[in-house]
Coordinates of C-alpha atoms and ligand atoms in Angstrom, one line a residue:
Chain H
M1 CA -16.9 7.1 31.7
Q2 CA -17.9 4.3 29.3
D3 CA -15.3 1.8 28.2
L4 CA -15.2 1.8 24.4
T5 CA -12.4 -0.7 23.9
E6 CA -14.5 -3.5 22.5
H7 CA -16.3 -1.1 20.2
I8 CA -13.0 0.3 19.0
I9 CA -11.8 -3.2 18.2
E10 CA -14.9 -3.6 16.1
L11 CA -14.2 -0.2 14.4
I12 CA -10.7 -1.5 13.5
R13 CA -12.0 -4.8 12.2
L14 CA -14.5 -3.0 10.0
A15 CA -11.9 -0.6 8.7
S16 CA -9.3 -3.3 7.9
T17 CA -11.6 -6.0 6.4
N18 CA -14.6 -4.2 4.9
L19 CA -14.1 -1.7 2.2
P20 CA -16.6 1.2 2.4
P21 CA -19.5 1.0 -0.1
D22 CA -18.7 4.3 -1.8
V23 CA -15.1 3.1 -2.6
E24 CA -16.3 -0.3 -3.8
A25 CA -18.9 1.3 -6.0
A26 CA -16.2 3.5 -7.6
L27 CA -14.1 0.4 -8.3
R28 CA -17.0 -1.5 -9.8
K29 CA -17.6 1.4 -12.2
A30 CA -13.9 1.5 -13.1
V31 CA -13.8 -2.2 -14.1
E32 CA -16.4 -1.6 -16.8
Q33 CA -14.2 1.1 -18.3
E34 CA -11.2 -1.1 -18.9
E35 CA -10.8 -3.3 -22.0
P36 CA -11.9 -6.9 -21.5
G37 CA -8.8 -9.1 -21.3
S38 CA -6.4 -6.3 -20.4
A39 CA -4.0 -6.4 -17.5
A40 CA -5.8 -3.3 -16.1
R41 CA -9.2 -5.1 -16.1
G42 CA -7.6 -8.2 -14.6
A43 CA -6.1 -6.2 -11.8
L44 CA -9.5 -4.5 -10.9
E45 CA -11.3 -7.9 -11.1
T46 CA -8.8 -9.4 -8.7
I47 CA -9.1 -6.4 -6.4
L48 CA -12.9 -6.8 -6.3
K49 CA -12.7 -10.5 -5.6
N50 CA -10.2 -9.7 -2.8
V51 CA -12.6 -7.1 -1.4
E52 CA -15.5 -9.6 -1.3
L53 CA -13.3 -12.3 0.2
S54 CA -11.9 -10.1 2.9
R55 CA -15.3 -9.0 3.9
S56 CA -16.7 -12.5 4.1
K57 CA -13.7 -13.9 6.0
S58 CA -12.9 -10.9 8.2
T59 CA -9.3 -10.8 7.0
P60 CA -7.4 -7.6 6.2
I61 CA -8.1 -6.2 2.7
C62 CA -4.4 -5.4 2.4
Q63 CA -1.6 -6.9 4.5
D64 CA -0.2 -3.4 5.0
T65 CA -2.8 -2.3 7.5
G66 CA -1.1 1.1 7.5
T67 CA -0.8 3.8 10.1
P68 CA -4.0 3.8 12.1
I69 CA -5.2 7.5 12.2
F70 CA -8.0 8.2 14.7
Y71 CA -10.0 11.3 14.9
V72 CA -12.2 11.5 18.0
H73 CA -14.9 14.2 18.2
H74 CA -16.2 14.0 21.7
P75 CA -18.8 15.9 23.7
E76 CA -17.8 17.6 27.0
G77 CA -17.0 15.4 29.9
W78 CA -14.9 12.6 28.2
S79 CA -11.4 12.1 29.4
T80 CA -9.1 12.1 26.4
R81 CA -6.4 10.4 28.4
R82 CA -8.7 7.5 29.1
L83 CA -9.9 7.4 25.5
R84 CA -6.3 7.2 24.3
E85 CA -5.7 4.3 26.7
Q86 CA -8.8 2.5 25.3
I87 CA -7.6 3.1 21.7
V88 CA -4.2 1.7 22.6
A89 CA -5.7 -1.4 24.2
A90 CA -8.0 -1.9 21.2
V91 CA -5.1 -1.6 18.7
I92 CA -3.1 -4.2 20.7
A93 CA -6.1 -6.5 20.7
A94 CA -6.8 -6.0 17.1
T95 CA -3.2 -6.8 16.2
K96 CA -3.4 -10.0 18.2
R97 CA -6.5 -11.0 16.3
S98 CA -4.7 -10.3 13.0
Y99 CA -6.9 -7.4 11.9
L100 CA -3.8 -5.4 11.9
R101 CA -0.2 -6.3 11.0
P102 CA 2.5 -5.3 13.5
N103 CA 3.6 -2.1 11.8
S104 CA 5.3 0.1 14.3
V105 CA 9.1 0.1 13.9
N106 CA 11.5 2.0 16.2
T107 CA 13.5 4.0 13.6
L108 CA 16.6 4.1 15.7
T109 CA 16.8 0.4 16.8
E110 CA 14.9 -1.0 13.8
K111 CA 12.9 -3.1 16.2
N112 CA 9.2 -3.7 15.5
T113 CA 7.3 -3.4 18.7
G114 CA 5.0 -6.1 17.6
T115 CA 1.9 -4.4 19.0
N116 CA 1.3 -1.5 16.6
I117 CA 2.0 0.8 19.5
G118 CA 5.0 3.2 19.3
D119 CA 5.5 6.7 20.6
E120 CA 2.8 9.3 21.1
H121 CA 2.5 9.6 17.2
F122 CA 1.8 5.9 16.7
P123 CA -1.1 5.3 16.4
V124 CA -2.0 8.8 15.3
V125 CA -4.8 10.2 17.5
H126 CA -6.5 13.6 17.2
F127 CA -9.1 14.8 19.7
D128 CA -11.5 17.7 19.5
E129 CA -14.4 18.6 21.7
I130 CA -17.7 19.2 20.0
E131 CA -21.2 20.2 21.1
G132 CA -24.1 17.8 21.6
D133 CA -24.1 14.4 23.2
T134 CA -22.8 12.1 20.5
L135 CA -19.2 10.9 20.3
M136 CA -17.9 10.3 16.9
M137 CA -14.7 8.3 16.2
E138 CA -13.2 8.1 12.7
L139 CA -10.5 5.7 11.7
M140 CA -8.4 5.6 8.6
L141 CA -5.7 3.1 7.8
K142 CA -3.1 4.8 5.6
G143 CA -0.9 2.4 3.8
G144 CA 2.8 2.9 3.4
G145 CA 3.2 2.4 -0.3
C146 CA 0.8 5.2 -1.1
E147 CA 2.1 7.4 1.7
N148 CA 5.5 7.2 0.1
V149 CA 4.3 8.8 -3.1
G150 CA 2.6 11.7 -1.4
A151 CA 4.3 15.0 -2.2
Q152 CA 4.5 18.6 -1.2
Y153 CA 5.2 21.6 -3.5
S154 CA 6.2 25.1 -2.7
L155 CA 4.8 27.4 -5.3
P156 CA 5.9 29.1 -7.5
N157 CA 7.5 26.1 -9.1
N158 CA 9.4 27.1 -12.3
E159 CA 10.0 23.7 -13.6
L160 CA 6.3 23.0 -13.8
G161 CA 5.4 26.6 -14.7
A162 CA 3.2 26.6 -11.6
G163 CA 2.3 29.9 -10.1
R164 CA 0.5 30.7 -6.9
D165 CA -3.1 30.2 -8.0
L166 CA -5.5 27.3 -8.7
A167 CA -3.9 26.8 -12.1
G168 CA -0.6 26.3 -10.4
V169 CA -2.2 23.9 -7.9
R170 CA -3.5 21.8 -10.8
K171 CA 0.0 21.5 -12.3
A172 CA 1.6 20.4 -9.0
V173 CA -1.1 17.8 -8.4
L174 CA -0.8 16.4 -12.0
D175 CA 2.9 16.2 -11.5
A176 CA 2.5 14.2 -8.3
V177 CA 0.1 11.8 -10.0
Y178 CA 2.6 11.3 -12.9
K179 CA 5.5 10.7 -10.4
A180 CA 3.5 8.2 -8.4
Q181 CA 2.8 6.1 -11.5
G182 CA 1.4 2.8 -10.2
Q183 CA 3.5 2.8 -7.0
G184 CA 0.7 3.9 -4.7
C185 CA -1.5 1.0 -5.8
A186 CA -3.5 2.9 -8.3
P187 CA -6.3 3.5 -8.8
G188 CA -5.9 6.1 -6.1
I189 CA -7.8 8.9 -4.4
L190 CA -6.1 12.3 -4.1
G191 CA -6.3 14.3 -0.8
V192 CA -5.1 17.8 -1.6
A193 CA -4.4 20.7 0.8
I194 CA -3.7 24.2 -0.5
G195 CA -1.9 26.6 1.8
G196 CA -1.1 26.0 5.5
D197 CA 2.4 25.3 6.6
R198 CA 4.3 22.1 5.8
G199 CA 2.9 20.3 8.8
S200 CA -0.7 21.4 8.6
G201 CA -0.8 20.8 4.9
Y202 CA 0.0 17.1 5.3
T203 CA -2.5 16.8 8.2
A204 CA -5.3 18.4 6.2
S205 CA -4.5 16.5 3.0
K206 CA -5.4 13.3 5.0
E207 CA -8.4 14.8 6.9
V208 CA -10.0 15.7 3.6
L209 CA -9.9 11.9 2.7
Y210 CA -12.6 11.3 5.4
R211 CA -15.0 12.9 2.9
K212 CA -17.3 10.5 0.9
L213 CA -16.1 9.9 -2.6
D214 CA -19.4 11.0 -4.1
D215 CA -19.9 14.2 -2.1
V216 CA -19.5 17.6 -3.8
N217 CA -17.2 20.2 -2.5
P218 CA -19.3 23.2 -1.3
D219 CA -16.9 25.6 -3.0
P220 CA -17.8 25.5 -6.7
K221 CA -14.3 26.4 -7.8
L222 CA -12.8 23.5 -5.8
A223 CA -15.6 21.2 -6.9
E224 CA -14.7 21.9 -10.5
M225 CA -11.0 21.4 -9.8
E226 CA -11.7 18.1 -8.1
N227 CA -13.5 16.8 -11.3
R228 CA -10.9 18.2 -13.6
L229 CA -8.0 16.7 -11.7
T230 CA -9.7 13.3 -11.7
K231 CA -10.3 13.5 -15.4
E232 CA -6.9 14.7 -16.4
S233 CA -5.1 12.2 -14.1
N234 CA -6.9 9.5 -16.0
E235 CA -5.9 11.0 -19.3
M236 CA -2.3 10.1 -18.4
G237 CA -3.2 6.4 -18.9
I238 CA -1.1 5.1 -16.0
G239 CA -4.0 2.7 -15.1
P240 CA -4.6 0.2 -12.3
M241 CA -1.2 -0.9 -10.8
G242 CA 0.5 1.2 -13.5
F243 CA -0.3 -1.5 -16.1
G244 CA -1.7 1.2 -18.4
G245 CA -5.4 1.8 -18.6
K246 CA -8.2 4.3 -18.2
T247 CA -8.5 4.4 -14.4
T248 CA -5.6 6.1 -12.6
V249 CA -7.5 7.9 -9.9
V250 CA -11.2 7.6 -8.9
G251 CA -11.5 10.9 -7.1
A252 CA -9.8 14.0 -5.7
K253 CA -10.7 16.0 -2.6
I254 CA -9.3 19.5 -2.0
V255 CA -9.3 21.7 1.0
G256 CA -8.0 25.3 1.3
L257 CA -6.1 26.4 4.4
H258 CA -5.0 29.8 5.5
R259 CA -1.3 30.5 4.9
L260 CA 1.4 32.9 5.6
P261 CA 1.8 35.6 2.9
A262 CA 5.3 34.2 2.2
S263 CA 4.2 30.6 1.7
Y264 CA 2.1 28.7 -0.8
F265 CA 2.1 25.0 -0.3
V266 CA 0.3 22.3 -2.3
T267 CA 0.3 19.0 -0.4
V268 CA -0.9 15.8 -1.9
S269 CA -1.7 12.7 0.1
Y270 CA -2.2 9.7 -2.3
M271 CA -4.6 7.1 -1.0
C272 CA -4.4 3.7 -2.6
W273 CA -7.5 1.8 -3.8
A274 CA -7.6 0.1 -0.4
Y275 CA -9.2 3.3 0.9
R276 CA -10.0 2.0 4.4
R277 CA -11.9 4.4 6.6
R278 CA -14.8 3.8 8.9
K279 CA -16.7 5.8 11.5
M280 CA -18.4 5.0 14.8
T281 CA -20.9 7.0 16.8
V282 CA -21.6 6.6 20.4
K283 CA -24.7 8.1 22.1
G284 CA -25.3 6.7 25.5
D285 CA -25.5 2.9 25.1
E286 CA -26.2 3.1 21.4
V287 CA -23.2 2.4 19.2
N288 CA -23.4 2.7 15.4
Y289 CA -20.8 2.0 12.7
E290 CA -20.7 3.5 9.2
Chain K
M1 CA -3.7 -16.8 -18.4
R2 CA -0.7 -18.9 -18.7
E3 CA 0.1 -21.6 -16.1
V4 CA 3.7 -21.7 -14.9
N5 CA 5.3 -24.1 -12.4
I6 CA 8.2 -23.3 -10.1
P7 CA 11.1 -24.0 -10.5
I8 CA 11.0 -22.2 -13.9
S9 CA 13.1 -23.3 -16.8
D10 CA 15.1 -20.9 -18.9
E11 CA 12.9 -21.8 -21.9
V12 CA 9.8 -20.8 -20.1
V13 CA 11.4 -17.6 -18.9
R14 CA 12.4 -16.7 -22.4
S15 CA 8.9 -17.5 -23.7
L16 CA 7.2 -15.0 -21.4
K17 CA 6.8 -11.4 -22.5
V18 CA 5.8 -8.1 -21.0
G19 CA 2.0 -8.0 -20.6
D20 CA 1.5 -11.8 -20.2
S21 CA -0.8 -12.8 -17.3
V22 CA 0.5 -15.8 -15.4
A23 CA -0.9 -18.2 -12.8
L24 CA 2.1 -19.4 -10.7
S25 CA 2.2 -22.7 -8.8
G26 CA 5.0 -24.2 -6.7
V27 CA 7.3 -23.1 -3.8
M28 CA 8.5 -19.5 -3.4
V29 CA 10.2 -17.5 -0.6
T30 CA 9.2 -14.1 0.7
G31 CA 11.9 -11.5 1.3
R32 CA 11.9 -7.8 1.6
D33 CA 14.2 -5.0 2.9
T34 CA 16.0 -6.7 5.8
A35 CA 16.4 -10.0 3.9
H36 CA 17.9 -8.4 0.9
K37 CA 20.2 -6.3 2.9
W38 CA 21.3 -9.3 4.9
L39 CA 22.0 -11.3 1.7
A40 CA 23.9 -8.5 0.2
D41 CA 26.0 -7.6 3.2
T42 CA 26.8 -11.2 4.2
F43 CA 27.1 -13.0 1.0
I44 CA 27.7 -10.5 -1.8
K45 CA 29.5 -7.5 -0.5
K46 CA 30.7 -9.5 2.5
T47 CA 31.0 -6.4 4.7
R48 CA 29.6 -8.5 7.5
P49 CA 30.9 -12.0 8.5
P50 CA 28.3 -14.8 8.6
Q51 CA 27.1 -15.3 12.2
G52 CA 24.5 -17.3 14.1
D53 CA 22.4 -19.4 11.8
D54 CA 23.4 -17.4 8.7
L55 CA 25.2 -20.2 6.9
P56 CA 22.7 -23.0 7.3
T57 CA 19.9 -20.5 6.5
F58 CA 21.7 -19.5 3.3
D59 CA 22.2 -23.2 2.3
A60 CA 18.5 -23.9 2.8
L61 CA 17.5 -20.8 0.8
K62 CA 19.7 -21.8 -2.1
G63 CA 17.7 -24.9 -2.4
F64 CA 14.4 -23.1 -2.6
L65 CA 15.6 -20.1 -4.7
S66 CA 17.7 -21.7 -7.4
G67 CA 15.4 -21.6 -10.4
G68 CA 12.8 -20.2 -8.0
V69 CA 10.9 -17.1 -7.1
I70 CA 11.4 -14.5 -4.5
Y71 CA 8.3 -12.5 -3.4
H72 CA 8.5 -9.0 -2.0
C73 CA 5.9 -9.4 0.7
G74 CA 5.4 -8.8 4.4
P75 CA 2.5 -11.1 5.3
V76 CA 0.0 -11.1 8.1
V77 CA 0.4 -14.6 9.6
S78 CA -1.7 -16.4 12.1
G79 CA -0.7 -19.2 14.4
L80 CA 2.5 -17.5 15.6
D81 CA 2.1 -18.9 19.1
T82 CA 1.5 -22.5 18.0
K83 CA 3.8 -22.4 15.0
D84 CA 0.8 -23.6 13.0
Y85 CA 1.4 -20.8 10.5
K86 CA -1.2 -19.6 8.1
F87 CA -1.0 -16.7 5.7
V88 CA -3.9 -14.4 6.4
A89 CA -3.0 -11.5 4.1
A90 CA -0.1 -11.5 1.7
G91 CA -0.1 -8.9 -1.0
P92 CA 3.1 -7.5 -2.6
T93 CA 5.1 -4.6 -1.2
T94 CA 6.9 -1.9 -3.2
S95 CA 9.8 -3.5 -5.0
I96 CA 11.9 -0.5 -5.9
R97 CA 13.4 -0.4 -2.4
E98 CA 15.3 -3.6 -3.3
E99 CA 16.7 -2.2 -6.5
P100 CA 20.2 -1.8 -5.1
Y101 CA 20.4 -5.5 -4.2
Q102 CA 18.0 -7.4 -6.5
G103 CA 20.1 -7.9 -9.6
D104 CA 23.0 -9.3 -7.5
V105 CA 20.7 -11.5 -5.5
M106 CA 19.2 -12.9 -8.7
R107 CA 22.7 -13.7 -10.0
L108 CA 23.9 -15.1 -6.7
L109 CA 21.0 -17.5 -6.2
N110 CA 19.9 -18.0 -9.9
V111 CA 16.5 -16.5 -9.1
K112 CA 14.1 -16.7 -12.1
G113 CA 11.3 -14.6 -10.9
V114 CA 10.9 -11.6 -8.7
I115 CA 7.4 -10.8 -7.6
G116 CA 6.4 -7.4 -6.2
K117 CA 4.6 -4.3 -7.1
G118 CA 5.5 -1.0 -8.8
G119 CA 8.3 -2.4 -11.0
M120 CA 12.0 -2.1 -10.7
G121 CA 14.9 -0.3 -12.4
L122 CA 17.6 -0.8 -14.9
K123 CA 19.9 -2.9 -12.7
T124 CA 17.2 -5.5 -12.2
L125 CA 16.2 -5.3 -15.9
Q126 CA 19.8 -6.1 -16.8
A127 CA 19.9 -9.1 -14.5
C128 CA 16.6 -10.3 -16.0
Q129 CA 18.4 -10.4 -19.3
E130 CA 21.5 -12.2 -18.0
V131 CA 20.1 -14.8 -15.5
P132 CA 17.6 -15.0 -17.3
G133 CA 14.7 -14.0 -15.1
M134 CA 11.7 -11.7 -15.0
Y135 CA 9.8 -9.3 -12.8
L136 CA 6.3 -10.4 -12.1
H137 CA 3.8 -7.8 -10.9
A138 CA 1.3 -9.0 -8.3
I139 CA -1.9 -7.1 -7.6
G140 CA -1.1 -4.6 -4.9
G141 CA -3.4 -4.7 -2.0
A142 CA -5.1 -8.0 -3.0
A143 CA -3.9 -9.5 0.2
S144 CA -6.7 -11.9 1.1
W145 CA -7.0 -13.2 -2.4
I146 CA -3.3 -13.9 -2.7
A147 CA -3.2 -15.4 0.8
Q148 CA -5.9 -17.8 -0.4
T149 CA -3.5 -19.1 -3.1
V150 CA -1.0 -20.0 -0.4
T151 CA -1.8 -23.6 0.2
R152 CA 0.9 -24.3 2.8
V153 CA 3.5 -22.6 4.8
I154 CA 6.6 -24.9 4.6
G155 CA 8.8 -23.0 7.0
V156 CA 10.2 -19.7 8.0
Y157 CA 13.8 -18.3 8.3
K158 CA 15.1 -15.3 10.2
L159 CA 11.9 -14.8 12.1
D160 CA 13.9 -12.5 14.4
F161 CA 13.7 -9.9 11.5
G162 CA 10.1 -9.6 12.5
V163 CA 7.0 -11.2 10.9
P164 CA 6.9 -9.0 7.8
E165 CA 10.7 -9.1 7.2
A166 CA 11.2 -12.8 7.8
M167 CA 11.7 -15.2 4.9
W168 CA 8.7 -17.4 4.6
V169 CA 8.8 -20.5 2.4
I170 CA 5.4 -21.0 1.0
E171 CA 3.7 -23.3 -1.5
V172 CA 1.2 -21.5 -3.8
K173 CA -1.4 -22.6 -6.4
D174 CA -2.5 -20.3 -9.2
F175 CA -0.9 -17.1 -7.8
P176 CA -1.9 -14.3 -10.2
V177 CA 0.8 -12.1 -11.7
V178 CA 1.5 -10.0 -14.8
V179 CA 5.0 -10.0 -16.5
T180 CA 6.0 -6.4 -16.5
M181 CA 9.7 -6.8 -17.0
D182 CA 10.9 -9.7 -19.2
S183 CA 14.2 -11.4 -20.1
H184 CA 14.3 -9.5 -23.5
G185 CA 14.8 -6.1 -22.0
G186 CA 11.1 -5.1 -22.1
S187 CA 9.6 -3.1 -19.3
L188 CA 5.9 -2.2 -19.1
H189 CA 6.9 0.4 -16.5
V190 CA 9.2 2.3 -18.9
E191 CA 6.5 2.2 -21.6
V192 CA 3.8 3.5 -19.3
E193 CA 6.0 6.1 -17.8
Q194 CA 7.0 7.5 -21.2
K195 CA 3.5 7.6 -22.5
S196 CA 2.2 9.3 -19.3
K197 CA 5.1 11.8 -19.5
S198 CA 4.1 13.0 -22.9
V199 CA 0.5 13.5 -21.8
L200 CA 1.6 15.3 -18.7
D201 CA 3.7 17.7 -20.8
E202 CA 0.6 18.4 -22.9
L203 CA -1.5 19.0 -19.8
L204 CA 1.0 21.3 -18.3
A205 CA 1.3 23.3 -21.5
R206 CA -2.5 23.7 -21.6
G207 CA -2.2 26.0 -18.6
Ligands
SF4_301 S1 -0.5 1.1 -1.1 FE1 -2.4 0.5 -0.1 S2 -3.1 -1.3 -1.3 FE2 -1.0 -0.9 -1.8 S3 0.2 -2.3 -0.5 FE3 0.1 -0.3 0.5 S4 -1.8 -0.3 1.8 FE4 -1.9 -2.0 0.4

């Protein structure tokens, strides 16, 4: 089996230091919408200067390099045990090279392992076997500040007047955006899962964030809701960093999951503007990054 | 953009208002959860006797923090092996976690400025009025840009807390912040929260 360690280090470097083009384009659009001279505009301008600087110097966009979340879609014949070993080796090396900050803390002893390696859930690694001959590895770095403002609602929710339907989902998500204020480093991106159980809801609300910002949900009802949530979140005027302003979120992505008849969860993962996700494909000797 | 040097005088603090953009220059100290808890337990609540290098560390910090600025930041630092430290990435972390300690720490050490992100609560706002001091909001996530304003790492205390939690003494030039809580009781966070709440209520009523 091929050793992908060096390539995974490169994937981590890219993710940590080079903001994806779709995200940068959305931020550039947002700057133009804010009043010249406002704190909101100043914040976005600094963010964009930071994005350029990180790219040119290969330094982390944000010092909180987050939880590394890997999704590995591999053809038949790859050993997931060995792939995991390579991911672990790459994470350790990337931490040494300062692409990642040591972020893995033992909750009971309060000791930081210093390597970004913890238990079997740190880093997070998902495997699934796919058809064909191309391995695809996706990586997202999910920051702590924005993770802390994620939320899960069990519908119906009387306080919000939210029933078990899309109208109720909308209310729950808007409430989550309001509660987050600027704390998740707005402008944010919303990953929303409807249904599932408490665990699968959170997992899916992050998976949906691997989608491109400018893609369109194939389900027209969800596509409409994604646009509406973006627009209405912005009407709240929370703005970049919570300074007040027009841009509170730059996108919303929704996925529907099957659920038990008894449960109806709405799960929101809030992604900060430092929306770091990158993809690598491996086919024979050919390795590509996106 | 107003240029402000650290240490900051009371006059300057009083002259700054919510919404002002400021470029900070001078010496500041990073400190986050472990540092604040350590200060509170050892020197404020005194539930834990000083031990090891606690006392000399505290004396040294007093010198830097009186009239000075504390920065909620867990940096990425290079040169850990050689002690030739450099800040690689150094954006703010969420400040509200320090709310139980911050006001008392400001009073204890005469801290004039607290930098972080997301704003803080009423206890800190109260301390801002008394000390007087202010809360300065940095741009969350702008880690490389801010690291570039760090011209020198002067030293580090309590490195055994871990790199992010240690107290780094740094010299900065033109560090960009926005005053979001001032010494007159103003808070941009309260304003924005109230405005957004009334819009939320409208949106929820729309069905
Ligand atoms: S929320 Fe995102 S941008 Fe903000 S500090 Fe955390 S990782 Fe960085």
